[in-house]
XYZ file of C-alpha atoms in Angstrom:
571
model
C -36.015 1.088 -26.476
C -35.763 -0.217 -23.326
C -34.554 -4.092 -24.038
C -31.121 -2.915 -25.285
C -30.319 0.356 -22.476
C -26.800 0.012 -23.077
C -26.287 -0.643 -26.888
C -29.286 2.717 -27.334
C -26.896 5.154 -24.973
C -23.931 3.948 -26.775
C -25.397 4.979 -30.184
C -26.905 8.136 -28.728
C -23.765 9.314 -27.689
C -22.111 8.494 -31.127
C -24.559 10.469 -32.779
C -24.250 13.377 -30.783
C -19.868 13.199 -30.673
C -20.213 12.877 -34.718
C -22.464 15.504 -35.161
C -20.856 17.894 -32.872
C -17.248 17.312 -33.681
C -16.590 20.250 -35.294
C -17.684 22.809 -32.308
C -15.331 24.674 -30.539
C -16.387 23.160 -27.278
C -15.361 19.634 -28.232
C -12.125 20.216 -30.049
C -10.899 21.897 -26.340
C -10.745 18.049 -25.984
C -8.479 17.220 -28.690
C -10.766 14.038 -29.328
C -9.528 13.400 -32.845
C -13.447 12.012 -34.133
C -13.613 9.554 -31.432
C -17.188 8.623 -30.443
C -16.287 5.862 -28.070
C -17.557 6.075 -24.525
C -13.963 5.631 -22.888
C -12.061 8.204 -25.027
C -15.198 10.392 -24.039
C -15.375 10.067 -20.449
C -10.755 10.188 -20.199
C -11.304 13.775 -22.112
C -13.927 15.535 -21.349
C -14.707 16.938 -18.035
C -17.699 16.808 -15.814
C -18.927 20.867 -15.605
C -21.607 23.118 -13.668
C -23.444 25.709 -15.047
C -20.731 28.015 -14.178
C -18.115 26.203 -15.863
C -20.578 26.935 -19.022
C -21.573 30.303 -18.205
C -18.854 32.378 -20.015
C -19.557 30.584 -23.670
C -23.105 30.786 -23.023
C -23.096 35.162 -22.356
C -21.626 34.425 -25.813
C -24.324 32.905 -27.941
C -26.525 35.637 -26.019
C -24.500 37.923 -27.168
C -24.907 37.081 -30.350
C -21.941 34.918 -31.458
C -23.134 32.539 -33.665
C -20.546 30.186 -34.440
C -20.372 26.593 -33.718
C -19.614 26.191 -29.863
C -21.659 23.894 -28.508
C -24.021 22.493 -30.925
C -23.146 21.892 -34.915
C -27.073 23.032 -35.231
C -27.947 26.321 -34.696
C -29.003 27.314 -31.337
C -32.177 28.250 -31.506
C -33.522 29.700 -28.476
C -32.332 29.906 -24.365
C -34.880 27.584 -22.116
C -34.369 29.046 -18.772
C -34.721 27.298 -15.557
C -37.122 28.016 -13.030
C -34.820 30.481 -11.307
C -36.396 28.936 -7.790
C -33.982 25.076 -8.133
C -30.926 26.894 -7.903
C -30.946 30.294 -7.170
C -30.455 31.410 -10.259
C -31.938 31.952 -14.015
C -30.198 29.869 -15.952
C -29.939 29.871 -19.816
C -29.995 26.553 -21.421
C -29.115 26.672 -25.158
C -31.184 24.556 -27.404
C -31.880 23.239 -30.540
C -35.326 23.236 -32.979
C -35.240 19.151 -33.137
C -35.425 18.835 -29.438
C -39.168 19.970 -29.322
C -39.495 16.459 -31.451
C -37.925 14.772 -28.841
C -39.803 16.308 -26.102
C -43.145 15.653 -28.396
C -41.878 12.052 -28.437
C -41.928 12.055 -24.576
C -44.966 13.319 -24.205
C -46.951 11.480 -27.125
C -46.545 8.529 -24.876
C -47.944 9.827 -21.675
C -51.779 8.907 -22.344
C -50.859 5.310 -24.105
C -49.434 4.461 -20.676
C -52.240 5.946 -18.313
C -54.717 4.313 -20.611
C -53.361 1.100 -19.489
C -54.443 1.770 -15.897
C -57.425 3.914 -16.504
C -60.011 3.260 -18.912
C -62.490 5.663 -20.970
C -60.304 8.507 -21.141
C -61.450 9.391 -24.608
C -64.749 9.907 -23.464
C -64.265 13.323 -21.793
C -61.587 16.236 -21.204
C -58.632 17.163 -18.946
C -59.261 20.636 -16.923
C -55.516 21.658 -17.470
C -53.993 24.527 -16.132
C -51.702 25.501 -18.026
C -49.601 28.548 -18.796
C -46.958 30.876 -20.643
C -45.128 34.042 -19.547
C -43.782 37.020 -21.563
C -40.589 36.301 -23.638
C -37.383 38.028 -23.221
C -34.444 38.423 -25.713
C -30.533 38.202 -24.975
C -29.143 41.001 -26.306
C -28.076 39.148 -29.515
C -31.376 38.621 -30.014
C -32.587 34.572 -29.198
C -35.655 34.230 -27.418
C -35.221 33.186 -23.619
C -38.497 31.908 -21.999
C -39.306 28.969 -20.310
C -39.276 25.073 -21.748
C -42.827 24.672 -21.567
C -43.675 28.385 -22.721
C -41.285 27.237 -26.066
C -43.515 24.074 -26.229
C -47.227 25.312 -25.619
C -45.926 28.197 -28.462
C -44.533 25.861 -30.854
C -46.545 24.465 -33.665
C -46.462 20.684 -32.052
C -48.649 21.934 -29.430
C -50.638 24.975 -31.503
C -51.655 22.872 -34.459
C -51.326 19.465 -32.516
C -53.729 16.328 -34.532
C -56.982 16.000 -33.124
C -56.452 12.988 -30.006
C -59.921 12.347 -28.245
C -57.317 11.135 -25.376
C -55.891 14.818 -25.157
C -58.839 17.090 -25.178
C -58.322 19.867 -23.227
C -61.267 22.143 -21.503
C -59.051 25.074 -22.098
C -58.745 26.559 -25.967
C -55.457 27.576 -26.971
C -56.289 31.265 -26.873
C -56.752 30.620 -23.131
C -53.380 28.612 -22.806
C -51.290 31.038 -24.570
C -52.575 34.235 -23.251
C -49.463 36.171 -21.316
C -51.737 37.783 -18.874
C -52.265 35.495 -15.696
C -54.986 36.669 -14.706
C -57.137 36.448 -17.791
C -55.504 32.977 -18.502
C -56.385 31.782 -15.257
C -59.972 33.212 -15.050
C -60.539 31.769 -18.356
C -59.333 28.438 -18.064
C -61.168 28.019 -14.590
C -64.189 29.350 -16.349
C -63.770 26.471 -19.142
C -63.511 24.020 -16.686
C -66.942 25.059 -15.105
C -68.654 25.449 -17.822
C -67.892 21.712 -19.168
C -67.546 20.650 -15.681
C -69.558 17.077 -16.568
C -67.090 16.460 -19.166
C -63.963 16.639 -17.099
C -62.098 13.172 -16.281
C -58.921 14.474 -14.758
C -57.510 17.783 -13.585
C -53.832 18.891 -13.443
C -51.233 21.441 -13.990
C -47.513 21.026 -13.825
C -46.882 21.695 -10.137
C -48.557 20.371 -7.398
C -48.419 23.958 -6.367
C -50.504 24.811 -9.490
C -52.959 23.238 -9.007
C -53.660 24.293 -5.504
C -52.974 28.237 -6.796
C -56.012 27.317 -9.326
C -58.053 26.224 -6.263
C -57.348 29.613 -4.554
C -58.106 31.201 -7.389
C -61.898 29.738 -7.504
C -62.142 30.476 -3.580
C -61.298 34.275 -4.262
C -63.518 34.550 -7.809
C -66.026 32.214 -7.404
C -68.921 34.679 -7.693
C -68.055 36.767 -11.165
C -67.435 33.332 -12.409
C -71.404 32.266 -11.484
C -72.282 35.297 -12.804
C -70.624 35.196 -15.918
C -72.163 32.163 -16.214
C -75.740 32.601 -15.604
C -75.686 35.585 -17.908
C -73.713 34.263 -20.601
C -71.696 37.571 -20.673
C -67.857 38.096 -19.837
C -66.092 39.295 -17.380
C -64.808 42.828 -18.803
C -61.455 41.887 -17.272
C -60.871 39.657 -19.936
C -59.417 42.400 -22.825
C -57.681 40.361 -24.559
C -59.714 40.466 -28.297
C -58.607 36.846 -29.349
C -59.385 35.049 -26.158
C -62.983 37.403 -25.968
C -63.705 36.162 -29.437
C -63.261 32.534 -28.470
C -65.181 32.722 -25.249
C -68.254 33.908 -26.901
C -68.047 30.843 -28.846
C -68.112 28.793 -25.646
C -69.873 30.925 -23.026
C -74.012 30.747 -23.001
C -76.421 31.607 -20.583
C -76.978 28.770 -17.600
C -78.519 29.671 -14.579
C -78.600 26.156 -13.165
C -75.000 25.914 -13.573
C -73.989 29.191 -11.651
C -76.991 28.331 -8.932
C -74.691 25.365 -8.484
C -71.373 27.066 -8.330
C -72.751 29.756 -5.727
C -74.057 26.626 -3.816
C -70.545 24.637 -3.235
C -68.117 27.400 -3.717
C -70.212 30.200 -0.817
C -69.548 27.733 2.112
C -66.453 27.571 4.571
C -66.048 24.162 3.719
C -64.125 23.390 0.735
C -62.991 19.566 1.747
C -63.375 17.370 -1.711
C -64.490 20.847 -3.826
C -62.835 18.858 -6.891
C -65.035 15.991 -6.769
C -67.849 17.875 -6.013
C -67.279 20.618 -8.894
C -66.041 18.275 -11.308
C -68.089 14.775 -10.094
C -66.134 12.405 -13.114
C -62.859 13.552 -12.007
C -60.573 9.628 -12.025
C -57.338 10.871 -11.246
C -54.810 14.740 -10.132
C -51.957 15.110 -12.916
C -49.507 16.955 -10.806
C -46.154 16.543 -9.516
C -45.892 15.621 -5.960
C -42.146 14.173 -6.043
C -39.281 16.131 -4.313
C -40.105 19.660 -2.863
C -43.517 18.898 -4.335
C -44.162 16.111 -2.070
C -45.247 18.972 0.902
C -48.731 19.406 -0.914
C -49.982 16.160 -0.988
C -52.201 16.539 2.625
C -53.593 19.778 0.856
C -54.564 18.562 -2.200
C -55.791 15.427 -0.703
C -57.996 17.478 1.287
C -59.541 19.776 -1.780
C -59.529 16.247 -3.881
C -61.412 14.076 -1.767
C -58.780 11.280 -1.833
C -58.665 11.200 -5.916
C -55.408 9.639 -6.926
C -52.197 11.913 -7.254
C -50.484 11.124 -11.170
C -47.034 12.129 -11.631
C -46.105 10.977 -15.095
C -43.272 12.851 -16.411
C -39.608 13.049 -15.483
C -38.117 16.606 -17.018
C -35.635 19.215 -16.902
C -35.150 22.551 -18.926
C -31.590 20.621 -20.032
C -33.397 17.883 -20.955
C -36.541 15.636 -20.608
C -35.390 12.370 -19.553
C -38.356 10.157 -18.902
C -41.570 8.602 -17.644
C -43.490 7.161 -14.769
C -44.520 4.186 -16.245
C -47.113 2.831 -13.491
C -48.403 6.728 -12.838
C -51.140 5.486 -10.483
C -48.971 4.695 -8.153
C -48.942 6.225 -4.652
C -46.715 9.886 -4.632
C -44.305 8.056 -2.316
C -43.737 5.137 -4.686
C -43.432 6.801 -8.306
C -40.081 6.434 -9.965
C -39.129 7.365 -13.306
C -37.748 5.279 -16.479
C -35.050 6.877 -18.216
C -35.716 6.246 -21.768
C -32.387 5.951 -23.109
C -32.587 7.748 -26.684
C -32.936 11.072 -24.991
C -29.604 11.858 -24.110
C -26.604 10.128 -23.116
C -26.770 9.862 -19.076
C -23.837 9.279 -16.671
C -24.429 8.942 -12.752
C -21.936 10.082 -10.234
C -22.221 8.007 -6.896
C -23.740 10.001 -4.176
C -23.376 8.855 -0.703
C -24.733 12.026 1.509
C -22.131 10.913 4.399
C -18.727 10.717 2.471
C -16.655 13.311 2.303
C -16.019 15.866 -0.222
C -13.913 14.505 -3.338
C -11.383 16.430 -4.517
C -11.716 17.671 -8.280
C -8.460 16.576 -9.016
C -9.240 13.104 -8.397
C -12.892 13.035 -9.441
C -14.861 9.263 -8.695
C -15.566 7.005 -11.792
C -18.841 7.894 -13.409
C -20.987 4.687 -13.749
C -23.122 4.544 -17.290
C -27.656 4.393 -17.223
C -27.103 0.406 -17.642
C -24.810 -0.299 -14.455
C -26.520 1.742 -12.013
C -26.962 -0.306 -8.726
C -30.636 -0.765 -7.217
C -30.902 0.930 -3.561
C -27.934 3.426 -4.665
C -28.303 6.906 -4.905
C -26.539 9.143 -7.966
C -26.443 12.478 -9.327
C -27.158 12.997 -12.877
C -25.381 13.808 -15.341
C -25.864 14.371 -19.061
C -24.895 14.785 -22.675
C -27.118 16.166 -24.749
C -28.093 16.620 -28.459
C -28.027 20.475 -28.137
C -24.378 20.216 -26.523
C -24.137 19.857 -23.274
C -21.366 17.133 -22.562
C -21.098 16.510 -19.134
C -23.534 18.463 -17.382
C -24.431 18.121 -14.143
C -28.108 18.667 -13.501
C -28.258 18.746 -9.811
C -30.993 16.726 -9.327
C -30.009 13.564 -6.497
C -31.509 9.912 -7.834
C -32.577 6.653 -6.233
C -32.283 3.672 -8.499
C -35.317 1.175 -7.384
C -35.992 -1.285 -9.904
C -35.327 -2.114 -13.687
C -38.015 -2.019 -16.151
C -36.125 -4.523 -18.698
C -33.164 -3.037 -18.854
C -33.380 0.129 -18.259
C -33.388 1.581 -14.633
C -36.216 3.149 -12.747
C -35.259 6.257 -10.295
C -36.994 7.539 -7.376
C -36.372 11.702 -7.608
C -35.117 12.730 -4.088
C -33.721 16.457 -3.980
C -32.036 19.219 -5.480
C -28.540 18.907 -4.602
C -28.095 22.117 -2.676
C -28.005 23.130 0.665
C -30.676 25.926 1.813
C -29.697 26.975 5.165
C -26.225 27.500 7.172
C -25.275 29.663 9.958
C -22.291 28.491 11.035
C -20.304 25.026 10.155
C -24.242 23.384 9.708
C -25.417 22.801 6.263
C -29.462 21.734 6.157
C -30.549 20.678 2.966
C -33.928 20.684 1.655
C -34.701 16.767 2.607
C -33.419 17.400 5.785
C -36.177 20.074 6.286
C -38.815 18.731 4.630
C -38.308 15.784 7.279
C -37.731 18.085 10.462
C -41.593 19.731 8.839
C -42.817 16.599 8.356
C -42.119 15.338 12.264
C -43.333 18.976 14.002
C -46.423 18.456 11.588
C -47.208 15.915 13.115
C -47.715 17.962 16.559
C -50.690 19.777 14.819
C -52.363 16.483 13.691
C -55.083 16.174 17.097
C -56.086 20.091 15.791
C -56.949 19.101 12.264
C -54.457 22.063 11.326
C -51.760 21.135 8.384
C -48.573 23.131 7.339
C -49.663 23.955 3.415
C -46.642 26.279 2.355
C -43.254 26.945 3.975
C -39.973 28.604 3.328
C -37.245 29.244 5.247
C -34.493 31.982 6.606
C -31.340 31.973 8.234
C -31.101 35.149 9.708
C -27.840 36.807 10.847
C -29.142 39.857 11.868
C -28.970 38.671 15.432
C -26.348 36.879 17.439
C -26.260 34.168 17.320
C -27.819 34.108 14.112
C -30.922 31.477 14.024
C -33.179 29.800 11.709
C -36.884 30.817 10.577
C -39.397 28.959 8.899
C -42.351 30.705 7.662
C -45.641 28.713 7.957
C -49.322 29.174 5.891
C -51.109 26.800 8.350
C -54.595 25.214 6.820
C -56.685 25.011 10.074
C -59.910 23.348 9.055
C -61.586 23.602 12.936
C -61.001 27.291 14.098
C -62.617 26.218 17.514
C -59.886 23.762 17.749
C -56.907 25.649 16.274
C -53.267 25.008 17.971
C -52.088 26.725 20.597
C -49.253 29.098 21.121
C -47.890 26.321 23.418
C -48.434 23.593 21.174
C -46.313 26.012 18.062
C -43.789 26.634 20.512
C -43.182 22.692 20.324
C -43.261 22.726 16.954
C -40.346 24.941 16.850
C -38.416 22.352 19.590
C -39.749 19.212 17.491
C -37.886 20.393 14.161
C -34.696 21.219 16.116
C -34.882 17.976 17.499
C -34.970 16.625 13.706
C -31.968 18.260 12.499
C -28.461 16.754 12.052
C -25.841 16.464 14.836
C -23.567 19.392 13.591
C -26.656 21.753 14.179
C -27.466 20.371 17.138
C -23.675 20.703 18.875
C -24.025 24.021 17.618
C -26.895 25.100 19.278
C -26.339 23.129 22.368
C -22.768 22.967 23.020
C -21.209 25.816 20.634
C -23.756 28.248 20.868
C -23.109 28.959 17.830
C -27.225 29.255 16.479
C -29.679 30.466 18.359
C -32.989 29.180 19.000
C -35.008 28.081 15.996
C -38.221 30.521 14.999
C -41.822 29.908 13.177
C -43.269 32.647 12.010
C -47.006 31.817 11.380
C -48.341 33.915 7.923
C -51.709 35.211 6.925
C -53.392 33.240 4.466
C -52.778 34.303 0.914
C -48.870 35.227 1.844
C -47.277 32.720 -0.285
C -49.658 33.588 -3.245
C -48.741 36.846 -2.782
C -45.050 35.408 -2.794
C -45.679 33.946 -6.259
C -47.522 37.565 -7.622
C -43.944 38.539 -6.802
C -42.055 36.645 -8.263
C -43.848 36.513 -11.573
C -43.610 39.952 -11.753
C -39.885 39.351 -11.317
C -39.686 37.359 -14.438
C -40.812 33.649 -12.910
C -42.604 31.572 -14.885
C -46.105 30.920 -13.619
C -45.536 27.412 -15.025
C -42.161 26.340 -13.668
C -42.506 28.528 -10.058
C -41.939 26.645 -7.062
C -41.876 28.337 -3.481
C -38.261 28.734 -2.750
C -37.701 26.923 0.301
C -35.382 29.100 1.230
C -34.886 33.229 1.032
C -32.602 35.689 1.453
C -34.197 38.480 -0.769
C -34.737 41.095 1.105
C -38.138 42.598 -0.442
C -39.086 38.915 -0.100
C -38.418 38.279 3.759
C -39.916 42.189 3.864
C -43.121 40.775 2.422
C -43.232 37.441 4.462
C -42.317 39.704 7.708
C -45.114 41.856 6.872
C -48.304 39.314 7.013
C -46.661 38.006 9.671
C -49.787 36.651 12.237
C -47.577 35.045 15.222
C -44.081 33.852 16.533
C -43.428 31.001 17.970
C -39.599 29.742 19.516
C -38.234 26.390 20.868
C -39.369 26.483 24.550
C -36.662 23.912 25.524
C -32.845 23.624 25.119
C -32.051 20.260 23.127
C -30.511 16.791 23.271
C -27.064 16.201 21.660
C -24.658 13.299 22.483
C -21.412 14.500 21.868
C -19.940 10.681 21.807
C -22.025 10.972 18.715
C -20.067 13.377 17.546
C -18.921 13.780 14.215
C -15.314 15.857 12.903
């Protein structure tokens, strides 16, 4: 698939012009039948989600003609509603799950080529699906991986001794999070000499199932040594399977009391589950924050990111996954939709849509270049942009290899400044490194631009992991912190605050422990998928910044005014 990149796209988008000819979408375009790439690209336009939004309330609605996809539509994946701002509903077809079974099916043929014996034990997966909703014309909307783990690929999946799970479906596809949780962590302890990796989907999932063994640690020994379930757990199909699984072992919980009852919880994966080779989470992008914190409660155990996905689409695979989080980069394997990258150069200015840039095809991407992607897709998306910003650093054959940098949206302005989320994760990154000499780590942010006050200002909310309370930072030392991340930011925020006065000093607000679980609670209870959440890194909720404001432990501003050159100045 990946000698001939150029000839597979080609064909992949003639299937998907042929077959979808006939919708009302495409004939807009007055294309005639053509299936050629340069008729294509002269015709159709490049669209956002909102250009798309107006024939999508449709198909909720219930119109079920032909628009987008000669197939029927068969359900609405929505997004994470945390990337963008916004739940999205992407339409899709039955015949994608194959596709996205394709993708996966070759996940553990390319890890076994790095790690060996894998078929010897189990993967503690955490894994989940929320409660289904219906558009009012009456598809399912729920999230891509809730459509997978309920589909009959996953449910009555072939027997693979290279993807045996601790956790029984019952466990998997129980709505309640609690009871999935507390089930799938019991699983895991119970088999705990079996286990070979350990994963979820997020980074942040993983580290939420950690938190959840800190806070339940003791009915889960107990349950153990007496063989007897929690009474929590109500559901009757996942009760019935656990007293197939659960039997009395009072050397087992004796050990679980033992590691999980003291304050130190460095390495509590290797130590809980010893054969543990390798962490399946992802740790690119926004993700990337987590890795101190999960090398700290993994005891250095490689980080795997594997997959390359999207509720539009899944596009590809990490094909040396034990790679270090900083190095992975994706292959696009070109037969799963038909991919077009528009140049992104972060310093250029704004094109106008009237003269839109040349898109450049998956096979003539440059190495070193960055591009947002674009796609066409079996379901019906033509010329959709994603969002998601791309690094092209090598070629496997011919097909190129990205390295995922961002979300292409900007999370905080207050006046002419825009700070996207790179941009902070880098001005976090260098204040971080302030707290270093106090063993003390920042393990969740988000962030604020508040306009209450004048001049309005910045504030990051911090969840600090301080592993030496005798040596925890100062106020002093926070107060820095605050100056350090300033001193990070571009030039436009820095002539604001220093010559413009247009923002006012940048805040940290240091949060209780727990907040940003508490965060997630919320949001799943909004709707969020436990599987797809990710901590917005930015908020403007107000409920939400009530919350945050609420476990809010100290406050912290820049102590100093800043440095900006104004010959460096930029119109």
């Amino acid at each position: 698939m990946t000698r001939e990149t150029g000839a597979v796209q080609e064909r992949v988008l003639g299937e998907i012009l042929i077959r979808n000819a006939e919708t009302e979408y495409l004939r807009r375009f007055q294309l005639n039948g053509a299936t050629d790439r340069d008729t294509f690209k002269s015709k159709v336009p490049v669209v956002t989600y909102e250009d798309l939004q107006p024939d999508i309330q449709r198909i909720a609605n219930g119109d079920r003609s032909s628009i987008f996809s000669a197939h029927p539509i068969s359900e609405f994946l929505t997004s994470s509603g945390t990337s963008a701002g916004e739940r999205k509903l992407m339409p899709t077809i039955h015949e994608e799950l194959d596709r996205r079974q394709l993708l996966y099916s070759l996940l553990m043929p390319v890890m076994n080529l790095y790690v060996s014996g894998l078929d010897k034990g189990k993967g503690l997966y955490f894994l989940f699906v929320k409660a289904e909703t219906k558009t009012p014309g009456g598809l399912l909307a729920r999230p891509v991986l809730t459509s997978y783990y309920k589909s009959e690929h996953f449910k009555t999946r072939p027997y693979d001794p290279y993807n045996v799970y601790t956790s029984p479906n019952e466990a998997i596809l129980c709505a309640d999070s609690f009871q999935s949780m507390y089930t799938q962590m019991l699983c895991g302890l119970l088999m705990r000499e079996e286990v070979l990796r350990v994963g979820a989907v997020f980074a942040s999932g993983l580290l939420r199932a950690i938190r959840f063994l800190q806070l339940h640690w003791q009915q889960l020994a107990h349950d153990i040594s007496t063989g007897a379930l929690n009474p929590k757990i109500t559901d009757p199909s996942l009760r019935e399977c656990m007293s197939k699984i659960i039997k009395p072992n009072p050397e087992l919980s004796k050990f679980i009391t033992q590691e999980c009852s003291g304050e130190n919880w460095e390495g509590i994966i290797t130590r809980v589950w010893p054969n543990t080779k390798y962490l399946d989470v992802i740790v690119t992008g926004a993700m990337a924050q987590y890795i101190p914190t999960l090398e700290y409660y993994g005891g250095g155990l490689p980080l795997s990111c594997t997959m390359y996905a999207s509720s539009e689409c899944y596009f590809g695979l990490n094909l040396k996954p034990m790679s270090s989080p900083s190095e992975v980069s994706y292959t696009i394997m070109p037969n799963m939709c038909y991919c077009e990258f528009l140049p992104h150069e972060p310093d250029a200015p704004a094109v106008s849509r009237d003269s839109p840039p040349q898109l450049v095809d998956l096979a003539d991407v440059e190495v070193g270049k960055q591009y947002e992607l674009i796609i066409t897709t079996y379901a019906g998306l033509c010329r959709y942009r994603v969002g998601d910003i791309l690094q092209v650093t090598d070629f496997y054959k011919s097909a190129p290899q990205f390295r995922f940098i961002r979300r292409k949206n900007v999370l905080l302005s207050i006046d002419s400044d825009k700070t996207d989320e790179a941009e902070l994760q880098k001005a976090i990154d260098n204040a971080s490194a302030l707290l270093k000499e106090f063993n003390t780590s920042v393990v969740e942010y988000t962030s604020y631009a508040d306009t209450k006050s004048i001049p309005g200002h910045y504030v990051l909310y911090w969840e600090l992991l301080v592993k030496d309370p005798a040596n925890s930072p100062t106020h002093e030392v926070l107060n820095r912190c605050c100056l350090a991340m300033e001193e990070s930011l571009n030039s436009v925020y820095r002539q604001s605050r220093v010559a413009d006065n247009s923002i006012g000093p940048l805040e940290i607000r240091v949060l209780e422990n727990g907040t940003f679980e508490e965060l997630m609670d919320y949001a799943i209870s909004r709707g969020a998928s436990i599987n797809q959440y990710k901590v917005p890194r930015c908020v403007n909720s107000s409920p939400i910044v009530e919350l945050l404001d609420s476990r809010v432990a100290s406050v912290h501003f820049s102590p100093a005014p800043l440095q900006w050159n104004p010959e460096r100045r930029r119109c």
